[in-house]
Coordinates of C-alpha atoms and ligand atoms in Angstrom, one line a residue:
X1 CA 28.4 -13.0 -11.5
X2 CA 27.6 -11.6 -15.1
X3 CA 26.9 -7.8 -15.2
X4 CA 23.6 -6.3 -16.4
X5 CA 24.8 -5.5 -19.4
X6 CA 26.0 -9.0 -20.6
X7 CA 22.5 -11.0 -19.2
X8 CA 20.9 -8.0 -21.3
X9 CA 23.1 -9.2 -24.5
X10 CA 22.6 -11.8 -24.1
X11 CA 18.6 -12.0 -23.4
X12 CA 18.5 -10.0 -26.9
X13 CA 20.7 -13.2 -28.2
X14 CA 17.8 -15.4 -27.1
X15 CA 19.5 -17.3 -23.7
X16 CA 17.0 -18.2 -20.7
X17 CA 18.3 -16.6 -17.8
X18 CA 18.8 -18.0 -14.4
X19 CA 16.8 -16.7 -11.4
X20 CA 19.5 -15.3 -10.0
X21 CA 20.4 -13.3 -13.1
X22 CA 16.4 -12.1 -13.4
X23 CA 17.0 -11.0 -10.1
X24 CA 19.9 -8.8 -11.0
X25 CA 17.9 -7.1 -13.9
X26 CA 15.2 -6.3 -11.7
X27 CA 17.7 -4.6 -8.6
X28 CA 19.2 -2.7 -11.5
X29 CA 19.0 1.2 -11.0
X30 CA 20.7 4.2 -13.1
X31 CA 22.2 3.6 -16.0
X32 CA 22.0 -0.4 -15.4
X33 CA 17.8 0.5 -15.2
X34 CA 17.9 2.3 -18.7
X35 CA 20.1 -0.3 -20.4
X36 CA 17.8 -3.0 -19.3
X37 CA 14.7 -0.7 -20.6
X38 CA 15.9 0.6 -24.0
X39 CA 17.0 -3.0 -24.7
X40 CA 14.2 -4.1 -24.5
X41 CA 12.6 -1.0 -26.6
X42 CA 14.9 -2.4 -29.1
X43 CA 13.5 -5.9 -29.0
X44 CA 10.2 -4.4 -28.6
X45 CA 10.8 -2.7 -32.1
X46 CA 12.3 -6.2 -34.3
X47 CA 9.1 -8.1 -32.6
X48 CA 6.2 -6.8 -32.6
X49 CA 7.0 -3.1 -33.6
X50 CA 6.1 0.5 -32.5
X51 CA 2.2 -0.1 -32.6
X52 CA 0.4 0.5 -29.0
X53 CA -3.0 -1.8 -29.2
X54 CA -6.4 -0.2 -27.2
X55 CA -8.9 -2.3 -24.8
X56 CA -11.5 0.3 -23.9
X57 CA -12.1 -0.7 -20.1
X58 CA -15.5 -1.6 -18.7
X59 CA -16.0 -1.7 -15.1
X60 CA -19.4 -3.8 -14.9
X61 CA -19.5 -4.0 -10.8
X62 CA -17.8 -4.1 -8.0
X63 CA -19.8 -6.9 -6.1
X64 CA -17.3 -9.3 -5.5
X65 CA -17.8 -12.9 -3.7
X66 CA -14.1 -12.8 -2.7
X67 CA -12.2 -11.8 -0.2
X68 CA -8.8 -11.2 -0.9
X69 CA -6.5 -8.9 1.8
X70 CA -4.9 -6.9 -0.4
X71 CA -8.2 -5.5 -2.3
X72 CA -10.4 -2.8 -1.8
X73 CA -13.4 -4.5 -3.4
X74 CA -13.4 -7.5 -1.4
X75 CA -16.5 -9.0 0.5
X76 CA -15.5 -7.7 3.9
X77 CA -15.2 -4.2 2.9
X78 CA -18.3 -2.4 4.1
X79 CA -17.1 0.7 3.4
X80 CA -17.3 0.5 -0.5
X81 CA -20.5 1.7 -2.0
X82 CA -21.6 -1.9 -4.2
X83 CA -22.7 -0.5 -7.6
X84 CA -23.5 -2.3 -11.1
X85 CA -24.1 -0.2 -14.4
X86 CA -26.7 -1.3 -16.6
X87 CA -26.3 -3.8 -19.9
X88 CA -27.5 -0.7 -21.6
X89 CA -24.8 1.3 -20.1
X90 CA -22.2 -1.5 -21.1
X91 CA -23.2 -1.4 -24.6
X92 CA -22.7 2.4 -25.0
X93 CA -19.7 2.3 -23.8
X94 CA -19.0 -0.6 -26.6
X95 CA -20.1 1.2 -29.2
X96 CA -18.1 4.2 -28.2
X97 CA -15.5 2.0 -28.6
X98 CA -16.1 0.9 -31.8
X99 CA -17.1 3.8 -33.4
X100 CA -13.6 5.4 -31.9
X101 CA -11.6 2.8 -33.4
X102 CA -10.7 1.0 -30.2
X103 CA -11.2 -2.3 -31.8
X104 CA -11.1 -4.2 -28.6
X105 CA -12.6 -4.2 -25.2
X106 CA -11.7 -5.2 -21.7
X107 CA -14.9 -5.8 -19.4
X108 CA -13.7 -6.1 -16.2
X109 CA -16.2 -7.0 -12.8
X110 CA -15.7 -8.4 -9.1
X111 CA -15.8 -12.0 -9.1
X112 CA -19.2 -13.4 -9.5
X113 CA -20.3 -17.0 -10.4
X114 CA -24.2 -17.3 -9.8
X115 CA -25.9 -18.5 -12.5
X116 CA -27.5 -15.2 -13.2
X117 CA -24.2 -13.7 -13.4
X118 CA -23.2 -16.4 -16.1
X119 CA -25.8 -15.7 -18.2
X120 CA -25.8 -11.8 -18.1
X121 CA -22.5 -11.9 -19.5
X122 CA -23.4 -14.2 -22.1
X123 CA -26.3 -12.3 -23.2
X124 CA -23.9 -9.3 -23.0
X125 CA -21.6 -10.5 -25.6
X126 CA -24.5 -11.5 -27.6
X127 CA -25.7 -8.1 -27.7
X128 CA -22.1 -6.5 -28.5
X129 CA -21.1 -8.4 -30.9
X130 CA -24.5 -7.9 -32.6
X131 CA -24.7 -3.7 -32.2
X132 CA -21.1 -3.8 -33.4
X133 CA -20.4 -6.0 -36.3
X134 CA -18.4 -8.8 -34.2
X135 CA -15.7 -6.6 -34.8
X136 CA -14.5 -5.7 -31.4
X137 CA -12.0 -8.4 -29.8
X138 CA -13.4 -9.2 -26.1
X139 CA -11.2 -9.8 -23.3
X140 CA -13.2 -10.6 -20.0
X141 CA -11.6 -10.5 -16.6
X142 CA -14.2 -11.9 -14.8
X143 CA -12.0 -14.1 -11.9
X144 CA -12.7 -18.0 -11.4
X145 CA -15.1 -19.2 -12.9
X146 CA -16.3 -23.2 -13.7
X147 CA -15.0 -24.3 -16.9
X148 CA -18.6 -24.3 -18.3
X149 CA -18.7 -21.0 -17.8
X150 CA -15.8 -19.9 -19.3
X151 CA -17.1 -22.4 -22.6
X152 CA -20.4 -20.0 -22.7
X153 CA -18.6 -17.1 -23.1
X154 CA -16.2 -18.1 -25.2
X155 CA -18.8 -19.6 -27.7
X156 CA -20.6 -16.0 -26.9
X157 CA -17.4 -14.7 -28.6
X158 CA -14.9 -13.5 -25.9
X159 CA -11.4 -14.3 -27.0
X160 CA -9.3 -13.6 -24.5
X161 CA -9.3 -13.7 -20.7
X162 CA -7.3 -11.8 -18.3
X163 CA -6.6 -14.0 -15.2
X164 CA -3.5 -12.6 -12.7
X165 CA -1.6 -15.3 -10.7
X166 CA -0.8 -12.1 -8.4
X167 CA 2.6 -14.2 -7.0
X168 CA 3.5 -17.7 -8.0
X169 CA 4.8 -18.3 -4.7
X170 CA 2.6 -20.2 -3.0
X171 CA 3.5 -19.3 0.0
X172 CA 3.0 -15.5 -0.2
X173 CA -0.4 -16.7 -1.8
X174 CA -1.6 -18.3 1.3
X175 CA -0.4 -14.9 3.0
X176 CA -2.5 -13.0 0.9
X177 CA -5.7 -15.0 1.0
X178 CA -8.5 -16.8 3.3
X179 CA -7.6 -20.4 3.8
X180 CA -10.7 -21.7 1.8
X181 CA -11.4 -23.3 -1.0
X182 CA -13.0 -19.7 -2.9
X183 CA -9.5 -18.5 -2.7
X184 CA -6.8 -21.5 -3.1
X185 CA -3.4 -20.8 -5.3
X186 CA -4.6 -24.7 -6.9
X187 CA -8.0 -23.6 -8.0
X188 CA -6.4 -20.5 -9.7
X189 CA -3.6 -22.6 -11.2
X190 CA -6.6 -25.3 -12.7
X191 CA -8.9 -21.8 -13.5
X192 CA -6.4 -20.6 -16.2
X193 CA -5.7 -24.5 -17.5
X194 CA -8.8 -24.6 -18.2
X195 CA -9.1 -21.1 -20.1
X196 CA -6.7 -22.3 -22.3
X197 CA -8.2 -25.7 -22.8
X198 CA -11.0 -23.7 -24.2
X199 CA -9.4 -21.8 -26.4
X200 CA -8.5 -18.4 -24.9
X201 CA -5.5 -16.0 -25.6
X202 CA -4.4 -16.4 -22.0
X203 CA -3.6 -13.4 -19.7
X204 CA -1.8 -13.1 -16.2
X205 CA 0.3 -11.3 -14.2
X206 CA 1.4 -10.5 -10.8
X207 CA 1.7 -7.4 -8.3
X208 CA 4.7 -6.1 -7.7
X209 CA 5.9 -5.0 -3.7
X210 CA 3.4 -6.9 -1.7
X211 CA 5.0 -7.4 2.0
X212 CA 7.0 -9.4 2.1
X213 CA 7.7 -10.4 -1.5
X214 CA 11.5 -10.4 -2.2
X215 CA 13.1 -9.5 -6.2
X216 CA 13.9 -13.6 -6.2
X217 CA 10.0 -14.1 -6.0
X218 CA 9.3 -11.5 -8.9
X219 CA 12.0 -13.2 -10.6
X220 CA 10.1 -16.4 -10.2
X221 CA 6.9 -14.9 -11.4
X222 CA 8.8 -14.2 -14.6
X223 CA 9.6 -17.4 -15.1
X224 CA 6.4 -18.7 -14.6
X225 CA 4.6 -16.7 -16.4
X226 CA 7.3 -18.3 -19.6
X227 CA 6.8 -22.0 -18.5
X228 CA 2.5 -21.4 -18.6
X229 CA 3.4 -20.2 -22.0
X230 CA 1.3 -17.1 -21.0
X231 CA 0.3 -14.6 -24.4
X232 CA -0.5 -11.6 -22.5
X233 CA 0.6 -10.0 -18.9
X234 CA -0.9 -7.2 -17.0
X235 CA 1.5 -6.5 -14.2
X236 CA 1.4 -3.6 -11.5
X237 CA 2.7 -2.4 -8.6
X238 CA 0.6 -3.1 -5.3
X239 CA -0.7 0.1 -4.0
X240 CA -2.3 -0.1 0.6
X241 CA -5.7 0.0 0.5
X242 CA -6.7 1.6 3.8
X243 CA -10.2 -0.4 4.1
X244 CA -8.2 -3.6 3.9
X245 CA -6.1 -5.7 6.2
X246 CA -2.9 -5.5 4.5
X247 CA -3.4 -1.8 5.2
X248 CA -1.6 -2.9 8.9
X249 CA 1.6 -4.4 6.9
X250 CA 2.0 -1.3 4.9
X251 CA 5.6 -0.1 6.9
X252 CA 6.7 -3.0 4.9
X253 CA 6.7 -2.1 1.7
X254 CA 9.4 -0.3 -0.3
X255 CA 9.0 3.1 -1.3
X256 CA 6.6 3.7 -3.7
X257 CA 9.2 4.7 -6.3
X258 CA 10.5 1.7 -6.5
X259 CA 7.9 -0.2 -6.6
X260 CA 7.4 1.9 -9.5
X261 CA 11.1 1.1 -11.1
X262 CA 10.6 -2.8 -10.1
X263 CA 7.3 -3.2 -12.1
X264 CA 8.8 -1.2 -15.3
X265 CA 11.8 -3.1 -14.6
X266 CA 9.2 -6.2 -15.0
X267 CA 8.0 -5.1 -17.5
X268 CA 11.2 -4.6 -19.4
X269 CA 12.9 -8.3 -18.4
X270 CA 9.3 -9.7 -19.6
X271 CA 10.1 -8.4 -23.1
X272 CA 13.0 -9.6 -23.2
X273 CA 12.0 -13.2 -21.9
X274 CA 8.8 -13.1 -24.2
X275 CA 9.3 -11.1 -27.4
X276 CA 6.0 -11.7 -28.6
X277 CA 2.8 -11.7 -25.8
X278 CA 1.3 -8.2 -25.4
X279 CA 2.3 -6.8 -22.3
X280 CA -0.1 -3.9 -20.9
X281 CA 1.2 -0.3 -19.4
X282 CA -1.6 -0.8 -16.4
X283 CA -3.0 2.0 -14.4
X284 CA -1.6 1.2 -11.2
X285 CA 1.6 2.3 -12.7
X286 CA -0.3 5.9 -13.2
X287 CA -1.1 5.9 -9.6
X288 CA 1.9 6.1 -8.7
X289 CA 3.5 8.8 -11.2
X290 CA 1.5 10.5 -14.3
X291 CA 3.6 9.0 -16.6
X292 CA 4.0 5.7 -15.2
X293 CA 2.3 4.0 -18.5
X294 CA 4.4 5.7 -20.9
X295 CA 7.4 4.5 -18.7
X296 CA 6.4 1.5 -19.1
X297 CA 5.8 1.3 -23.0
X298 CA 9.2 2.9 -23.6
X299 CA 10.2 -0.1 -21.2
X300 CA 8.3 -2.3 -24.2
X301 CA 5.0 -2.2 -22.9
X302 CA 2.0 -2.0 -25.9
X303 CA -1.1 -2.2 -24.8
X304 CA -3.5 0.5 -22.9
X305 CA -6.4 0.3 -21.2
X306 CA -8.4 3.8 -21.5
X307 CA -11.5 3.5 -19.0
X308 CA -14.4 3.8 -20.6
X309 CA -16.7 3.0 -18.2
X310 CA -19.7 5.8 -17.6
X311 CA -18.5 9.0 -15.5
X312 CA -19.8 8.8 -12.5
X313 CA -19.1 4.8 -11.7
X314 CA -15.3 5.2 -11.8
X315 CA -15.3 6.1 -8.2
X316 CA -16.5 3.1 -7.2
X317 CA -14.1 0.7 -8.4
X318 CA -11.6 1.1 -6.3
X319 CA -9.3 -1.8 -5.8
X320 CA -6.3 0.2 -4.1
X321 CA -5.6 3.6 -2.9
X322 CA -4.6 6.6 -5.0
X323 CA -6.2 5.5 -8.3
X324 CA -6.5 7.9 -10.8
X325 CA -10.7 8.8 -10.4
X326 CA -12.7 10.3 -13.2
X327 CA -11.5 13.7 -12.8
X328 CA -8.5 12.5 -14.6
X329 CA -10.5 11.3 -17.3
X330 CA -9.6 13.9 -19.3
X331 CA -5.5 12.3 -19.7
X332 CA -7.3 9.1 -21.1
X333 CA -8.9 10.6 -23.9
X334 CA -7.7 9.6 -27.2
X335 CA -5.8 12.2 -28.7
X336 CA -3.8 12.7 -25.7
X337 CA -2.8 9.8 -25.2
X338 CA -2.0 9.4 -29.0
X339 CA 0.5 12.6 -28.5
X340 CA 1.7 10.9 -25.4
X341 CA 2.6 7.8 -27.4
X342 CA 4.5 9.3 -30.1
X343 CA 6.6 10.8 -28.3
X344 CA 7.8 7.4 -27.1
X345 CA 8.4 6.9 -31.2
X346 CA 5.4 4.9 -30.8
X347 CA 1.8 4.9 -32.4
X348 CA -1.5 4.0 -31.2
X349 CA -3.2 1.1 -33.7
X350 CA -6.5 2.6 -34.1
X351 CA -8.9 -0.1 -35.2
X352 CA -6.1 -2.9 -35.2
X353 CA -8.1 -5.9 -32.5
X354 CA -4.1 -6.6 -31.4
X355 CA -3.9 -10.0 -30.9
X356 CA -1.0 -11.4 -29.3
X357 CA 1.3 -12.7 -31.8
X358 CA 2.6 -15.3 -29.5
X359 CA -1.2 -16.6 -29.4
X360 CA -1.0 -17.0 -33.0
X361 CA 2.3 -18.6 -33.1
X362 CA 1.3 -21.2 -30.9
X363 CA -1.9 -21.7 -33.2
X364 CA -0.1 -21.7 -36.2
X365 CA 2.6 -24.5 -34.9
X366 CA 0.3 -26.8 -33.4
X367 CA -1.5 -26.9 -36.4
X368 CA 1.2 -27.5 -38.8
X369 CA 2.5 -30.4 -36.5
Ligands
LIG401 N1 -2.9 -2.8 -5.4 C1 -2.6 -3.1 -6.7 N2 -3.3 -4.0 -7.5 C2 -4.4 -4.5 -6.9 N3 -5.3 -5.4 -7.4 C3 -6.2 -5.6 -6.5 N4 -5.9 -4.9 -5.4 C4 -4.8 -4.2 -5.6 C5 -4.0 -3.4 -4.9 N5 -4.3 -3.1 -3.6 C6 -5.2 -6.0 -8.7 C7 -5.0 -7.5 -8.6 C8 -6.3 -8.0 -9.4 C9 -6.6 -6.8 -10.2 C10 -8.0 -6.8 -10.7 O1 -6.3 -5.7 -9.5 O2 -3.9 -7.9 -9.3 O3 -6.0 -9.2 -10.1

């Protein structure tokens, strides 16, 4: 069986590597664990370069219809205070954005299809893009959704949509979800076919350490996430939410440092497997060490997702335990994390949208034939 070192080579040289061999990359540790990373720093560089792209983070609710066992949003959890901020709230935290050069935005919400819903959004984007010029690039991460709905907002001017698999076993998917038709592994599989039908940059991505989840499933999700011909990934490690029922499970899981290494490890084989998709540094990574972004983004990461959703409502989005709350607002604030990033030899792209160039590859080809 070929070394770390030689899959590595040759991942830079372009070969597909087996499952087994993903697997490898992602049980590597030491010096095996910093090869794999500044690899694919290197590739990271030829690619798409040193620049770091912003989506200021909106958290519009945490009302959520579903019920998954792993989050601390869900429907059954009666212990979470349900909270919305206003569209007026939204759009000052867009223009803050703007006017900070953040060039892009990520509204995030629990998942919510009633009409009403539908149309608040849409009216939402409307009123964006018309107190900022259009010139803020919109990802929404708003769960399933019909594919009528996603066509409103997309003709309302969202461009991208964040979507996460969360494991591409099917199997651990059932494990981690009612048996119903709200939360089936085929309706989220025909959910993102449908975002791209309509046009979307694409987004998924997967937790890392759920029970029972084994480094030939992660190794899997990689894979996937190349054959969906995905053009961005959010990825994370999963963090025991105690108002949940996974919470039970949680002697299971492996330590939480390396979850930590297994995700950045992700993150680093994902580079290598996709040179060109943006690839975020997420903020369960944070929760688990300070620097666990900037790990990540000297592990090829290069996008961040400052929350800029008003004090005050940050508490209430909790998905998982130990998230980094609004008193740590202060270490998202631009200039800091601007120092942060060069240090890595990197640069945040102040008022760059950062589109994924493999989006625009795969525009650019189909058109020319
Ligand atoms: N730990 C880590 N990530 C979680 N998410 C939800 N719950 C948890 C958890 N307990 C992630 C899921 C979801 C995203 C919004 O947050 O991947 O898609």
């Amino acid at each position: 069986m070929a070394a770390v070192g030689a899959i590595v080579k040759a991942m830079v040289d372009g070969a597909v590597p087996s499952r087994e061999e993903l697997s490898l990359l992602l049980a590597a540790t030491g010096g095996d664990f910093e090869r794999l990373c500044s690899a694919a720093q290197g590739v990271r560089w030829a690619r798409v370069g040193p620049d770091v792209y912003l989506r200021g983070l909106i958290e519009l609710g945490n009302w959520c219809r579903k019920d998954c066992y792993y989050c601390g949003i869900r429907r059954g959890n009666a212990g979470v205070r349900r909270y919305a901020i206003s569209d007026d709230d939204a759009l000052e935290s867009a223009r803050f954005a703007h006017s900070n050069g953040y060039a892009s935005l990520a509204i995030q919400a629990g998942e919510d299809a009633s009409p009403a819903f539908i149309a608040r959004i849409e009216n939402l984007l409307h009123r964006i893009a018309g107190s900022t010029k259009g010139e803020l690039g919109i990802t929404l991460s708003l769960g399933e959704q019909t594919p009528a709905a996603y066509q409103r907002w997309r003709a309302a001017g969202a461009m991208r949509y964040l979507l996460r698999i969360e494991t591409s076993s099917e199997q651990l998917y059932a494990g981690l979800h009612p048996a119903d038709a709200l939360h089936s592994f085929s309706g989220r599989l025909a959910a993102l076919r449908a975002l791209r039908a309509c046009g979307y940059h694409v987004g998924s991505g997967v937790m890392v350490g759920l029970p029972g989840q084994t480094l030939d499933d992660l190794a899997n999700d990689l894979l996937w996430l190349r054959d969906v011909d995905i053009d961005m990934v959010g990825l994370g490690p999963y963090l025991a939410h105690p108002q949940t029922p996974l919470w039970a499970r949680r002697h299971e899981l492996w330590p939480l440092g390396v979850r930590l290494r297994v995700a950045i490890a992700m993150v680093a084989a994902l580079r290598l497997l996709m040179p060109d998709i943006n690839i975020a540094a997420t903020t369960a990574l944070q929760a688990i060490a300070p620097d666990g972004r900037e790990r990540a983004i000297a592990a090829g990461a290069n996008v961040l997702m400052p929350n800029i959703t008003p004090r005050g409502r940050q508490d209430d989005y909790s998905l998982y335990d130990r998230k980094p709350q609004a008193a740590d607002a202060q270490s998202d604030s631009l200039p800091t994390l601007a120092a942060r990033v060069e240090e890595l030899g990197c640069q945040i792209a102040i008022g760059n949208q950062g589109n994924s160039r493999h989006f625009t590859k795969r525009l650019e080809q189909s058109a020319g034939g």
